[in-house]
Structures are given as structure tokens and as C-alpha cells.
Amino acid sequence: MIVSKTTYRITDYSTVRGDLLGNIEIGFETYGRLNSTADNAILVCHPFPATSHVAGRYAADDPLPGFWDALIGPCKALDTQKYFVIGVDSLCNLNVRDGRTPVNGPTMPTRTGTPIGASYPEVEIRDFVEVQRRVLDHLGVARLHAVAGPSMGSMQAFEWAVAYPERVGRVIAALPLASCDPYTTAMIARWVRPIDTAIEQGRTDPTSLHAALIDSFDILALDAQGRGDLDRRFADAPQACLDTLRAEASSRAAMSDALTFKRLANCIGRFSLGYGLKPSAAFDRYQAPTLLAPAETDELFPPYLAEATAAELQRRGRPVKTISIPGDGGHRDGSGLSVGRIATEVKAFVEAAL
Amino acid sequence: MIVSKTTYRITDYSTVRGDLLGNIEIGFETYGRLNSTADNAILVCHPFPATSHVAGRYAADDPLPGFWDALIGPCKALDTQKYFVIGVDSLCNLNVRDGRTPVNGPTMPTRTGTPIGASYPEVEIRDFVEVQRRVLDHLGVARLHAVAGPSMGSMQAFEWAVAYPERVGRVIAALPLASCDPYTTAMIARWVRPIDTAIEQGRTDPTSLHAALIDSFDILALDAQGRGDLDRRFADAPQACLDTLRAEASSRAAMSDALTFKRLANCIGRFSLGYGLKPSAAFDRYQAPTLLAPAETDELFPPYLAEATAAELQRRGRPVKTISIPGDGGHRDGSGLSVGRIATEVKAFVEAAL
């Protein structure tokens, strides 16, 4: 499946906190076609390190497809012969140097050409939903058959169900997290710490910030990495393990930017379902039947947090089903090839008459 | 139990790697009395952030006792009315500024009075054993009734059983790790990374290294911290959680030193049982009946690694018993009050006729 990214311009966007972002360009991708009754759209929200490139390849020789390609395409779990699948770039997207993702974050140029930097406002997961809503309106999608996504994508899916319950047919949340618990908040703060320390010490030159960014990706990588997978792949070669993690962190950092990382990480670190609402009031608004898919060895968003979310929904009589993504890859099992392990269950849930 | 630290001088110590450390001063503490047959000694090895202060208080108004006070004292699991309990400071001990621990590490002054710094040689867990052996010889202890300890202390206990099988009556290893798996190696490398980055960038002034050290303790703290415990204590107060972790990291750093942290962390990060031996050859030498006590919610040295060690010992016909330290405190449940939860099992194991 060869795909491409489209840019949509939103005029005078103001954040949910009330800061004017002005005219912004948002990248999105679509797969399949919207049907005549416009009721076959599925929004797939991306995780922290990804973009709207949820499936397919830009060119036949791309080494990797979009992050949920294992679930999306003709005859796959989200069958693009039946469904119109949409991905939208988040604000503050990390991939500011991939040559495809329109930039909305601290690297955005001001009128004078210098980056806006720390003057870029704090954005919230709800802002990602609001931006997606504008893109869906543009595409003629009033109601979603489903909203889905892993990790940070699950946050957006949950937020959709609370913000616009009448527009969400069902939710598929992989690596789900409905609100950050203190431990997760601390883990995410730990990702940002190298950048924070550099800034506190006045080391804000590009070289220093880039070194800090590599350290940040390095910390993140281990949190997302399954212990068993790493121990298996690098048995008796711990130095190769360190080198591999470091090389991954460096290549991530090469596509990204320290201030953007800090903003996006802080955004997810303070996520609490239903912007401005107390957690119980947020869950009271939630209507959509929901499939929760934690990864069984995930230590970043561990399965017991999914159980707590399931309990909140069940208490309110909402249909909820939980399936576990098997594997030893930890949080990473929620994307790439691994997530294909739950394709049958996802397909059944998406196609069920509810 | 009021205790005090004693200093023992070792002349011309050479490390197992062959570097001359020269004359060194080693702190140790003892509790109870060696009996006339000198067969009631128990060596308790300390974990990474601790010292030879394994039990009791230096003064009645000390806020906290030694790290295994819950297990050691009159009528406790390691009953000091029966046993002669010994703690010995590790080389490269972190607590270089606590005013009690004799310094052996990068902060040691050279003849000119400047710290030895990075010229301090790399030391190994086996060196800690060798230093302890000198202290035991000095105390007249030829054979240990038991060698025990949590976390880095378990490494020393295991190493004793391999280096001097004839001198070790039994092993009590809490938070046990017999060799670092790749994931643990990567976690420990992550602790050191802020210091490594500072050094790589030439930021080796005391202020910069101290800031890096706080970051290092911050990373370590979360790895050692049980998720459930943190989520329970800081429910709905994630910022207080961050502030508490940061304050702990700062107070740890105030007692410590960045280069010393780096050396000691690297030492445990490369630990492999039986210095210079292949793992299977090391386990072949191991004779002592062993009690393994992983903490059930430990994500740093998780219980499945203890199971692997138990399997290695069982395969060789060694008596081994595993009990789980219950709790939601993670790695931290291996010391402090929490470890008192296994006092009955430890007492039974220590007093059993084997």
C-alpha cells in the first residue's frame, strides 16, 4: 500500500488553554475511501514517537511501513476495503526533521525566521483531538465508526470518547492509559530531565541540547523495551545491548528536537482524561464500547492500569473488553509487527454489530 | 542497639585486576560477640547506596537505623545474642561525605592532597570480598556461619560462595542477582549516563558533576521504587511525587560524589559471578545452601532472575529455598522495615541444622 501525506491548513487555532497558535498546517494521511453515508471512518491516533503515517509505505523500497501496518490495509483487521482510515499528525510532533511532517511546535519559525522556541504554548491531548476534529470536518466525517491508537494514541482515543461521545462509535485503545498515575508521570519526567538540566544550566546551544535529547531518547527507549526481549536478543552481550540502544536513541534524536520533545513529553505526562474535568466526571461522559489491549510485558503502561480503566467503564455499564498483546517486547509490542498478534480480536471488535 | 564504626588498615592492597591501591582504610561494624569456637559469624554485605552500618543506631536520636535493622539485633532474625554480625564498607563507597565512612575511591587524596579522581582503578565485586576477607582474618573469623545481603550485597554473598566455598556456611541473598543480564546492565548504564554526558562534554567542574549526580540518583530512585507504592502514596498528587523523588536524589547526592557513583555503578553493572570464570564454572564451585529472597514487585532485579539462579543451583544439587518479600515497594522492599516481613523465614534458615 503506497500512501502519501496531505497538509491541511487550520486558520487561527487557539489551544484549549486559550493561547493563539494562529494559522497552522497539519499533516494527515488516509487509507481506503469514505463511503456515501460517511459512516466508515476510523481515526487512528499515533503514539509519542510517531506521525500520521499509520500504515503503508511512501515508496515501495521504504524499509518500514507505518506503525500500525500490521493492523491496517486490504483484508487486515482494519480493512481498508471497508473502512476509511485516517491518521493526523499531533501538535508538537517529534519528527520535525523527517522532511514530511509539517512543523507545529517550538521549531516553528516566527515571522522573522527564528524558531518560536519556548514561546510555543503548552498544548494538551485535547488539542490533538480538536485539531483532528477540524481535519475530520474537512474530510466530511461527522461521526467515527471507531477511534483507535496505541499509547499516546490511546489517550487521544479516550479523550475523543469524553469530549465528543456522540461522534465516537467505539474505541480501540492499545497500551491504554486513561490518566497518568504518579509513577508514569515520574517516568516521563525522567525522560525530560536531561533536557531540563541542560536548560537549567544554560546549555541551550544546539549541540548541548542535541546531546541532552539523545540521553532523553535513551531513557525512554529502555522504559519502552521489554526486559525479556532485550535479555534474549543480547544474552551474554550486554555491551552490544548498550550500543544498540544508544544507536537507536541517536537516530531518533537526528529526526527530532529537544524543546519539542520536552513539550510533547510534558503534555502526555500531565494527561488526565477529560480536559478540565475530574476523573469521575470524565468517565461519566464516556459512552463508547471499548476494546482495551495492554501488552502483557509492558512496564511503562502496565496491564493493571488497563484493568483499572476497564473497572471504571464497567461500573458505568459501558461495554468493555480487554485482550492482552502477548510477547516479551514490553511497550513496543503495541506497534510494529507485534501488534498483528491481536489482529483477529481487533477485526472482530471493529466489525461487530454493537 | 547503639553501634559504632571501626577502621581497619590494609597495607598494599592490589585489586583483582592487578592495580595497586596501596594502604587503604576500611570501615566495619560488628554486632554481638564472636564465640570461643569462632563459628557464629555472619557477614552482612551492603547494597549500592549503603555502608557497613547494617543495624543499630550511632546515637539514640538517629532518625534511621542501619539498613537491615529489621532483621538484626537481640531476638531478631539474625539474633545478636547468638551471632556475631559484621558489616564492611565497600571500596568506592558512595557515602564519601557522611563523616563516618573512610574514603576509598576517586575522592581519596593523593600525596599532594588533590583527589585521585579518574586515576582510581576499576574495582570489582570480588575486590569487596577480598577486603572483607582481610577484615574477617583480622577479627579471627576463618569460616562464616552465613554471608548475607540485599541487592549489591547479594552479589558479594554469591561471590563469597564461589571464591571461598570452604569458608561459607550458607548464603542469604535478598533482591538476588548472580550476574547482570543485559537489561539490568542497560538500567545501570542509564544511572551513569548523566555523569558520562557531563564528562564527555567537558563539564567536570564540581557544580556540573554534582548536578549530574542528582540526575543519576533520580534515575536510580525510580528504578528502585515500587510502582504500586508510589501510586498509592501520591494518588492525585503527581507533582508531589516528582518533588519527593527529586528531594531524595538531592539529599543522596549531598553525601556522595559523581566519579565515585560512576565507578561503583559500573562495577555492579559488569558483575558476573566468579570473577574471571565463565558462569557455569562459577556455579560449579558454589556449595553453600542458599536462601533467595526476591521482592515480589521488584522491577530492577525482578523475581524471575532469582528463579534462574535457583535453577542453576538446583541443577547442581545445591539446597536452595526461595521466598518472596511481599509488598508494593519494589526493590526497596529488600531493606528498611519492609524486609522484616521475611524475618521468620530468615531466622529459620539461619538457625537450621544443615
XYZ file of C-alpha atoms in Angstrom:
708
model
C 0.000 0.000 0.000
C 1.666 3.233 -1.204
C 0.474 6.289 0.662
C 1.232 9.976 0.924
C 0.767 12.778 3.409
C -1.545 15.719 2.822
C -1.376 19.081 4.538
C -4.458 20.855 5.871
C -4.404 24.444 6.995
C -6.340 25.499 10.078
C -6.811 29.226 10.496
C -6.497 30.978 13.827
C -6.255 27.915 16.029
C -6.462 28.653 19.741
C -5.409 25.988 22.229
C -7.773 24.687 24.865
C -5.709 26.652 27.400
C -6.554 29.785 25.404
C -3.282 30.520 23.614
C -3.483 31.632 19.997
C -1.455 29.376 17.730
C -2.595 31.228 14.616
C -2.609 29.571 11.220
C -1.226 26.061 11.434
C -0.520 23.333 8.937
C -1.448 19.799 9.895
C -0.339 16.672 8.106
C -2.727 13.764 7.664
C -2.926 10.510 5.748
C -5.917 8.471 4.637
C -6.285 4.855 3.550
C -9.368 3.460 1.829
C -12.361 5.622 0.880
C -15.136 7.342 2.755
C -18.421 5.696 1.804
C -21.501 7.593 0.649
C -23.094 7.542 4.101
C -19.815 8.724 5.656
C -20.079 6.141 8.432
C -16.990 4.018 7.767
C -14.246 6.312 9.081
C -11.706 5.116 11.635
C -9.328 7.618 13.179
C -6.026 6.067 14.254
C -4.101 8.280 16.659
C -0.339 7.950 16.802
C 1.966 7.262 19.738
C 4.625 9.625 21.107
C 7.470 8.975 18.656
C 5.331 8.544 15.507
C 3.379 10.611 12.985
C 0.172 10.322 10.984
C 1.942 7.614 8.965
C -0.132 4.810 10.440
C 0.121 2.290 7.587
C 1.570 1.626 4.152
C 4.798 2.941 2.647
C 5.631 6.207 0.907
C 7.691 4.257 -1.618
C 7.984 0.566 -2.386
C 11.516 0.474 -1.017
C 10.792 2.143 2.353
C 12.451 -0.056 4.965
C 9.479 0.173 7.351
C 5.769 0.840 6.899
C 3.556 2.986 9.141
C 3.411 1.984 12.804
C 0.116 0.028 12.672
C 0.588 -1.501 9.230
C 0.173 -4.920 10.844
C -3.465 -4.000 11.522
C -4.365 -1.701 8.616
C -4.696 -2.474 4.908
C -6.746 -4.547 2.476
C -8.138 -7.606 4.298
C -6.350 -6.683 7.523
C -8.020 -6.045 10.891
C -8.941 -2.506 9.879
C -9.777 -3.479 6.312
C -9.180 -0.522 4.029
C -11.574 -2.053 1.507
C -14.335 -1.433 4.029
C -13.062 1.390 6.186
C -11.719 4.873 5.614
C -8.723 5.055 7.932
C -7.295 8.437 8.895
C -4.100 9.439 10.655
C -3.394 13.019 11.791
C -0.092 14.470 12.990
C -0.132 15.660 16.582
C 0.796 19.175 17.519
C 4.379 19.318 18.803
C 5.130 16.253 16.716
C 8.606 14.935 17.432
C 9.621 14.275 13.836
C 10.474 17.845 12.918
C 13.308 16.786 10.620
C 11.785 13.864 8.726
C 11.092 16.036 5.691
C 7.390 15.138 5.660
C 5.737 16.263 8.868
C 4.564 19.896 8.841
C 6.050 21.529 11.903
C 3.866 22.712 14.779
C 5.984 23.163 17.827
C 8.956 25.046 19.206
C 10.867 24.739 15.903
C 8.148 26.689 14.023
C 9.616 29.810 12.508
C 8.278 33.186 13.585
C 7.838 35.998 11.061
C 11.476 36.940 11.481
C 12.523 33.390 10.613
C 13.877 32.401 14.031
C 12.215 29.451 15.771
C 9.436 30.302 18.212
C 11.178 28.108 20.812
C 9.944 28.240 24.381
C 7.273 30.787 23.380
C 5.335 27.966 21.749
C 2.368 27.426 24.098
C 1.706 24.349 26.179
C -0.685 22.079 24.294
C -2.865 19.281 25.635
C -4.059 15.912 24.372
C -7.442 17.638 23.985
C -5.803 19.987 21.469
C -4.803 16.971 19.379
C -8.464 15.942 19.422
C -9.584 19.435 18.433
C -7.147 19.505 15.525
C -8.297 16.050 14.422
C -11.900 17.234 14.596
C -11.106 20.071 12.176
C -9.465 17.615 9.799
C -12.456 15.244 10.055
C -14.856 18.122 9.370
C -12.770 18.966 6.317
C -12.997 15.331 5.177
C -16.757 15.211 5.740
C -16.638 12.822 8.674
C -19.245 13.779 11.264
C -19.084 10.550 13.254
C -16.324 7.986 13.607
C -17.010 4.304 13.293
C -14.067 3.948 15.659
C -11.194 5.863 17.149
C -8.094 3.871 17.885
C -4.430 4.046 18.723
C -1.601 2.789 20.932
C -0.048 4.534 23.939
C -0.327 8.328 23.430
C -2.770 7.325 20.700
C -4.931 5.629 23.347
C -5.008 8.886 25.321
C -6.419 10.671 22.268
C -8.949 7.907 21.658
C -10.157 8.086 25.270
C -10.276 11.876 25.114
C -12.419 11.682 21.970
C -14.882 9.442 23.806
C -15.223 12.018 26.589
C -15.088 15.215 24.508
C -17.422 14.056 21.716
C -19.269 10.960 22.902
C -21.882 11.400 20.142
C -19.202 11.250 17.458
C -17.426 8.081 18.585
C -18.816 4.669 17.664
C -16.217 2.615 19.523
C -12.744 2.882 20.995
C -9.765 0.587 20.395
C -7.081 1.518 22.902
C -3.807 -0.380 22.762
C -1.227 0.168 25.548
C -4.059 2.120 27.152
C -3.612 4.894 29.665
C -6.670 6.920 30.625
C -4.790 9.219 33.009
C -1.181 9.370 34.150
C -0.600 7.782 37.536
C 2.219 9.270 39.648
C 4.724 6.574 38.652
C 4.115 7.127 34.929
C 4.365 10.866 35.491
C 7.725 10.299 37.172
C 8.918 8.065 34.339
C 8.015 10.684 31.759
C 9.637 13.439 33.844
C 12.752 11.263 33.836
C 12.735 11.300 30.018
C 12.715 15.107 30.037
C 15.276 15.511 32.816
C 18.417 15.640 30.608
C 16.852 18.480 28.610
C 15.628 20.242 31.759
C 19.092 20.008 33.310
C 20.724 21.413 30.166
C 18.296 24.336 30.192
C 18.718 24.931 33.946
C 22.472 25.078 33.410
C 22.165 27.487 30.486
C 23.407 24.920 27.971
C 20.872 25.874 25.318
C 23.185 25.840 22.303
C 22.138 23.310 19.626
C 25.000 20.903 20.357
C 24.263 20.667 24.080
C 20.516 20.359 23.587
C 21.037 17.663 20.990
C 23.273 15.675 23.356
C 20.573 16.003 26.019
C 17.957 14.852 23.516
C 19.916 11.669 22.782
C 20.030 10.992 26.526
C 16.271 11.583 26.722
C 15.540 9.099 23.936
C 17.929 6.655 25.604
C 15.995 6.775 28.865
C 12.662 6.457 27.056
C 13.882 3.522 24.969
C 14.636 1.352 27.974
C 11.273 2.147 29.585
C 9.517 1.061 26.393
C 11.673 -2.004 25.899
C 10.627 -5.415 27.150
C 13.120 -6.904 29.565
C 12.734 -10.442 28.250
C 13.179 -9.372 24.646
C 16.392 -7.489 25.409
C 17.789 -10.286 27.582
C 17.041 -12.812 24.856
C 18.487 -10.768 21.977
C 21.638 -9.765 23.839
C 22.303 -12.782 26.030
C 25.983 -12.622 27.009
C 26.457 -9.408 25.011
C 25.449 -6.582 27.350
C 27.772 -4.094 25.649
C 26.105 -4.748 22.287
C 22.817 -4.104 24.049
C 24.012 -0.698 25.269
C 25.404 0.180 21.842
C 22.173 -0.786 20.092
C 20.006 1.256 22.465
C 22.346 4.215 22.079
C 22.332 3.995 18.288
C 18.523 3.935 18.295
C 18.445 6.970 20.560
C 20.850 8.820 18.267
C 18.855 8.072 15.167
C 15.607 9.155 16.864
C 17.266 12.374 18.012
C 18.518 13.097 14.487
C 14.863 13.423 13.372
C 13.796 15.463 16.360
C 14.333 18.489 18.582
C 14.924 18.861 22.306
C 12.370 21.591 23.081
C 9.728 19.767 21.051
C 10.463 16.556 22.956
C 10.143 18.397 26.248
C 6.804 19.953 25.304
C 5.270 16.750 23.975
C 6.510 14.634 26.878
C 5.207 17.135 29.417
C 1.882 17.138 27.583
C 1.440 13.386 27.972
C 2.926 13.410 31.482
C 0.108 15.634 32.752
C -2.649 13.881 30.796
C -5.810 13.402 32.758
C -8.908 12.159 30.965
C -11.442 14.846 30.009
C -9.557 18.128 29.897
C -10.649 20.253 32.853
C -12.904 17.559 34.316
C -12.425 15.454 37.418
C -11.688 11.819 36.502
C -15.075 10.528 37.640
C -16.933 13.246 35.707
C -14.867 12.399 32.641
C -15.761 8.708 32.821
C -19.434 9.636 33.338
C -19.436 11.237 29.873
C -17.779 8.220 28.228
C -20.242 6.118 26.191
C -18.352 4.163 23.533
C -17.928 0.394 23.623
C -14.227 -0.126 24.195
C -11.543 -2.662 23.424
C -8.515 -2.375 25.707
C -5.306 -4.070 24.583
C -2.467 -3.782 27.099
C 0.796 -5.550 26.278
C 1.420 -8.318 28.777
C 5.057 -7.371 29.477
C 4.581 -3.596 29.316
C 6.282 -1.924 32.288
C 5.606 1.613 31.053
C 1.793 1.421 30.903
C 1.388 -1.923 32.692
C -1.721 -4.094 32.299
C -3.053 -3.360 35.781
C -3.686 0.242 34.745
C -5.845 -1.059 31.881
C -7.762 -3.158 34.410
C -8.459 -0.026 36.451
C -9.811 1.727 33.353
C -11.945 -1.288 32.490
C -13.367 -1.216 36.011
C -14.309 2.465 35.686
C -16.161 1.761 32.435
C -17.856 -1.390 33.710
C -19.028 0.438 36.820
C -20.901 2.777 34.459
C -22.348 -0.056 32.401
C -20.214 0.592 29.324
C -19.312 -2.440 27.207
C -15.606 -3.104 27.590
C -13.425 -5.983 26.516
C -9.780 -6.467 27.417
C -7.318 -8.560 25.468
C -3.645 -8.890 26.161
C -0.974 -8.429 23.479
C 1.342 -11.402 24.017
C 5.108 -11.092 23.765
C 8.251 -10.127 25.631
C 8.755 -6.797 23.858
C 7.142 -4.638 26.549
C 5.507 -1.371 25.471
C 6.922 -1.888 21.996
C 4.569 -4.817 21.426
C 1.799 -2.249 20.831
C 3.145 -1.341 17.383
C 5.201 -2.824 14.572
C 4.756 -6.476 13.698
C 3.921 -7.458 17.283
C 0.540 -5.742 17.322
C -0.508 -8.072 14.493
C -0.869 -10.737 17.210
C -4.232 -9.231 18.176
C -5.447 -8.705 14.598
C -8.239 -11.278 14.916
C -9.649 -9.720 18.070
C -9.383 -6.191 16.687
C -11.132 -7.214 13.460
C -13.944 -8.904 15.396
C -14.425 -5.845 17.594
C -14.380 -3.375 14.710
C -16.846 -5.370 12.631
C -19.200 -6.409 15.430
C -22.747 -5.059 15.388
C -22.889 -3.027 18.615
C 21.280 -1.040 69.824
C 23.951 1.684 69.819
C 26.829 0.872 67.487
C 29.952 2.484 66.127
C 32.229 2.126 63.134
C 35.809 0.895 63.390
C 38.559 1.469 60.855
C 40.921 -1.270 59.743
C 44.037 -0.560 57.726
C 45.048 -2.903 54.924
C 48.582 -2.469 53.650
C 49.470 -2.604 49.987
C 46.134 -3.786 48.658
C 46.192 -4.771 44.999
C 42.921 -5.162 43.129
C 41.946 -8.411 41.453
C 42.643 -6.679 38.148
C 46.201 -6.084 39.386
C 46.174 -2.371 40.220
C 47.959 -1.306 43.382
C 45.648 0.606 45.716
C 48.319 0.852 48.414
C 47.416 1.317 52.060
C 43.685 1.610 52.497
C 41.396 2.216 55.428
C 38.243 0.160 55.630
C 35.312 0.860 57.908
C 33.461 -2.007 59.566
C 30.856 -2.521 62.259
C 30.131 -5.538 64.433
C 27.105 -6.542 66.484
C 27.115 -9.317 69.083
C 30.257 -11.270 70.027
C 32.361 -13.888 68.352
C 32.064 -17.107 70.335
C 35.003 -19.179 71.557
C 34.820 -21.582 68.612
C 34.599 -18.646 66.172
C 31.757 -20.286 64.283
C 28.924 -17.819 64.837
C 29.930 -15.022 62.445
C 27.531 -13.661 59.836
C 28.807 -11.211 57.258
C 26.113 -8.845 56.001
C 27.104 -7.119 52.760
C 25.583 -3.769 51.977
C 23.644 -2.591 48.916
C 24.747 0.124 46.481
C 23.707 3.254 48.391
C 24.567 1.993 51.901
C 27.588 1.405 54.142
C 28.716 -1.121 56.751
C 26.031 0.360 59.013
C 23.800 -2.689 58.770
C 21.924 -2.361 62.048
C 21.505 -0.273 65.186
C 21.963 3.457 65.610
C 25.046 5.558 66.243
C 23.067 7.625 68.731
C 19.702 7.127 70.360
C 18.221 10.004 68.390
C 19.374 8.878 64.922
C 16.316 9.130 62.692
C 17.018 5.807 60.965
C 18.897 2.666 61.964
C 21.168 0.592 59.710
C 19.600 -0.801 56.540
C 18.855 -4.329 57.847
C 17.943 -3.364 61.392
C 14.591 -5.077 60.840
C 16.482 -8.397 60.708
C 19.449 -7.839 63.030
C 19.543 -7.363 66.794
C 18.715 -9.149 70.039
C 15.968 -11.729 69.398
C 15.656 -10.701 65.751
C 16.156 -12.990 62.735
C 19.918 -12.618 62.950
C 19.955 -12.694 66.750
C 22.957 -10.762 68.010
C 22.761 -12.702 71.283
C 23.739 -15.784 69.270
C 25.542 -14.444 66.246
C 28.448 -12.123 65.605
C 27.219 -9.915 62.770
C 29.728 -7.966 60.688
C 29.313 -5.207 58.127
C 32.206 -3.920 55.994
C 32.280 -0.795 53.816
C 32.708 -1.481 50.122
C 35.513 0.046 48.130
C 34.265 3.055 46.171
C 31.579 3.513 48.796
C 29.111 6.198 47.773
C 28.854 7.926 51.148
C 32.075 9.885 50.915
C 30.632 12.849 52.774
C 28.753 11.190 55.620
C 31.560 11.931 58.068
C 31.925 8.274 59.076
C 32.873 6.171 56.076
C 36.628 6.046 55.385
C 37.113 7.046 51.772
C 38.350 4.550 49.185
C 37.516 5.817 45.759
C 38.055 8.696 43.381
C 37.790 11.275 46.191
C 40.821 9.769 48.004
C 43.551 12.360 48.314
C 46.886 11.701 46.666
C 50.119 12.712 48.409
C 49.748 16.207 47.011
C 46.318 16.476 48.582
C 44.305 16.574 45.341
C 41.756 13.782 44.807
C 42.952 10.778 42.844
C 39.884 11.138 40.613
C 39.720 9.061 37.454
C 43.122 7.523 38.258
C 41.432 5.441 40.927
C 41.451 1.922 39.443
C 38.398 -0.069 38.401
C 37.394 -2.374 41.250
C 35.233 -5.483 41.147
C 32.717 -7.129 43.462
C 35.471 -9.706 44.051
C 37.604 -6.902 45.495
C 34.893 -6.211 48.045
C 35.087 -9.892 49.012
C 38.875 -9.744 49.260
C 38.715 -6.687 51.509
C 36.079 -8.367 53.681
C 38.296 -11.440 53.925
C 41.131 -9.316 55.305
C 38.778 -7.804 57.876
C 37.486 -11.274 58.840
C 41.044 -12.553 59.222
C 41.747 -9.586 61.473
C 38.661 -10.437 63.538
C 39.648 -14.117 63.791
C 36.831 -15.419 61.621
C 38.044 -18.281 59.449
C 34.636 -19.519 58.375
C 31.305 -17.723 58.137
C 28.164 -19.229 59.541
C 26.448 -17.239 56.821
C 27.028 -14.464 54.332
C 24.052 -12.306 53.540
C 22.900 -9.083 51.976
C 20.417 -7.383 49.660
C 20.986 -6.301 46.055
C 24.679 -5.411 45.595
C 25.055 -7.226 48.926
C 23.664 -10.380 47.300
C 26.328 -10.129 44.597
C 29.008 -10.143 47.289
C 27.363 -13.049 49.103
C 27.236 -15.096 45.876
C 30.823 -14.159 45.055
C 31.902 -15.356 48.508
C 30.268 -18.725 47.849
C 32.250 -19.093 44.619
C 35.571 -17.583 45.721
C 35.772 -19.302 49.123
C 33.252 -22.160 49.186
C 35.007 -23.720 52.181
C 34.519 -20.558 54.241
C 30.793 -20.033 53.624
C 28.245 -21.973 55.664
C 25.168 -20.622 53.938
C 24.021 -17.703 51.792
C 21.063 -15.401 52.354
C 20.605 -13.336 49.216
C 17.827 -10.750 49.192
C 16.998 -8.976 45.912
C 19.402 -11.501 44.458
C 21.364 -11.018 41.253
C 24.042 -13.581 40.418
C 25.116 -11.875 37.179
C 23.869 -8.802 35.348
C 21.562 -9.592 32.458
C 21.630 -7.142 29.504
C 18.531 -5.256 30.672
C 19.952 -4.691 34.157
C 23.241 -3.627 32.596
C 21.328 -1.100 30.499
C 19.412 0.180 33.528
C 22.628 0.711 35.455
C 24.270 2.378 32.437
C 21.268 4.697 32.419
C 22.038 5.718 36.013
C 25.567 6.681 34.992
C 24.602 8.419 31.763
C 24.147 11.964 33.189
C 27.669 11.783 34.644
C 29.088 10.273 31.443
C 27.477 13.010 29.360
C 28.871 15.722 31.627
C 32.351 14.231 31.327
C 32.049 13.775 27.540
C 31.088 17.447 27.270
C 33.987 18.554 29.449
C 31.692 19.716 32.258
C 33.881 18.305 35.021
C 33.716 21.242 37.421
C 32.206 20.326 40.813
C 28.922 22.164 40.199
C 28.228 20.430 36.890
C 29.197 16.994 38.174
C 27.039 17.479 41.243
C 24.037 18.408 39.078
C 24.687 15.280 37.015
C 24.917 13.212 40.201
C 21.488 14.401 41.343
C 20.107 13.330 37.959
C 21.812 9.941 38.375
C 20.265 9.353 41.796
C 16.924 10.496 40.396
C 17.026 7.845 37.660
C 18.133 5.160 40.097
C 15.425 6.082 42.603
C 12.594 5.411 40.195
C 14.093 2.067 39.114
C 14.275 1.003 42.757
C 10.828 2.319 43.600
C 7.761 0.125 43.537
C 5.122 1.411 41.173
C 2.223 0.459 43.405
C 3.764 2.118 46.440
C 4.329 5.393 44.599
C 0.877 5.381 43.024
C -0.700 4.735 46.421
C 1.286 7.373 48.303
C 0.852 10.076 45.685
C -2.586 9.308 44.276
C -3.797 12.511 42.600
C -0.574 14.336 43.540
C 1.920 13.518 40.783
C 3.802 16.783 41.273
C 4.378 15.955 44.952
C 5.692 12.593 43.754
C 8.232 14.287 41.474
C 9.264 16.724 44.200
C 9.741 13.930 46.737
C 11.870 11.833 44.378
C 13.939 14.886 43.491
C 14.468 15.832 47.138
C 15.625 12.284 47.899
C 18.027 12.391 44.965
C 19.424 15.715 46.162
C 19.964 14.506 49.693
C 21.665 11.328 48.441
C 23.898 13.402 46.178
C 24.849 15.691 49.054
C 26.521 12.692 50.761
C 28.166 11.425 47.607
C 30.394 12.124 44.615
C 29.842 11.776 40.874
C 33.025 9.906 39.931
C 32.562 7.527 42.850
C 28.987 6.865 41.755
C 30.171 6.175 38.223
C 32.849 3.720 39.377
C 30.623 1.830 41.771
C 27.710 1.657 39.328
C 29.968 0.416 36.529
C 31.368 -2.175 38.915
C 27.941 -3.662 39.617
C 26.840 -3.218 36.004
C 29.552 -5.595 34.792
C 29.163 -8.081 37.642
C 29.347 -11.668 36.540
C 29.543 -14.404 39.187
C 33.036 -15.785 39.875
C 35.491 -13.129 38.780
C 37.253 -14.366 35.644
C 35.185 -17.556 35.399
C 32.517 -18.489 32.925
C 29.066 -18.531 34.598
C 28.736 -22.319 34.519
C 32.213 -22.798 36.017
C 31.349 -20.300 38.718
C 28.163 -22.134 39.680
C 30.104 -25.442 39.687
C 32.247 -24.097 42.552
C 29.217 -22.898 44.558
C 28.427 -25.218 47.514
C 26.516 -23.252 50.153
C 22.873 -23.870 50.981
C 21.109 -20.740 49.836
C 18.051 -18.706 50.695
C 16.914 -16.425 47.859
C 14.534 -13.599 48.724
C 13.434 -11.563 45.715
C 10.909 -8.781 46.307
C 7.657 -9.593 44.562
C 7.250 -6.163 42.937
C 10.943 -5.569 42.188
C 11.385 -4.342 38.613
C 15.132 -3.714 38.973
C 16.182 -7.265 39.922
C 12.870 -8.990 39.186
C 11.909 -12.323 40.757
C 12.365 -14.295 37.537
C 16.110 -13.660 37.688
C 16.133 -15.247 41.158
C 14.301 -18.241 39.691
C 17.038 -18.625 37.088
C 19.690 -18.596 39.826
C 17.727 -21.132 41.863
C 17.577 -23.365 38.785
C 21.366 -23.183 38.314
C 21.911 -24.221 41.934
C 19.279 -26.961 41.895
C 20.760 -28.408 38.708
C 23.972 -28.905 40.706
C 22.185 -30.437 43.672
C 22.689 -27.466 45.987
C 19.991 -26.859 48.600
C 18.132 -23.702 47.682
C 14.966 -22.156 49.032
C 13.194 -19.144 47.571
C 10.836 -16.890 49.478
C 9.231 -13.743 48.181
C 9.335 -10.448 50.059
C 5.734 -9.235 49.861
C 4.893 -5.594 49.288
C 4.411 -2.912 46.671
C 7.698 -1.107 47.360
C 9.693 -2.749 44.563
C 13.451 -3.111 45.043
C 13.175 -1.016 48.198
C 11.310 -3.813 49.979
C 14.684 -5.551 50.397
C 15.756 -3.159 53.143
C 14.258 -0.877 55.760
C 11.173 -2.002 57.645
C 9.844 -3.998 54.691
C 12.489 -6.702 54.876
C 11.225 -7.527 58.360
C 8.340 -9.267 56.553
C 10.601 -12.253 55.928
C 12.163 -12.292 59.412
C 10.599 -15.641 60.342
C 11.908 -17.394 57.229
C 15.358 -15.844 57.569
C 15.556 -16.876 61.222
C 14.528 -20.431 60.396
C 17.099 -20.663 57.622
C 19.932 -19.200 59.692
C 19.249 -21.454 62.669
C 18.511 -24.667 60.767
C 20.908 -27.578 61.139
C 22.224 -28.046 57.592
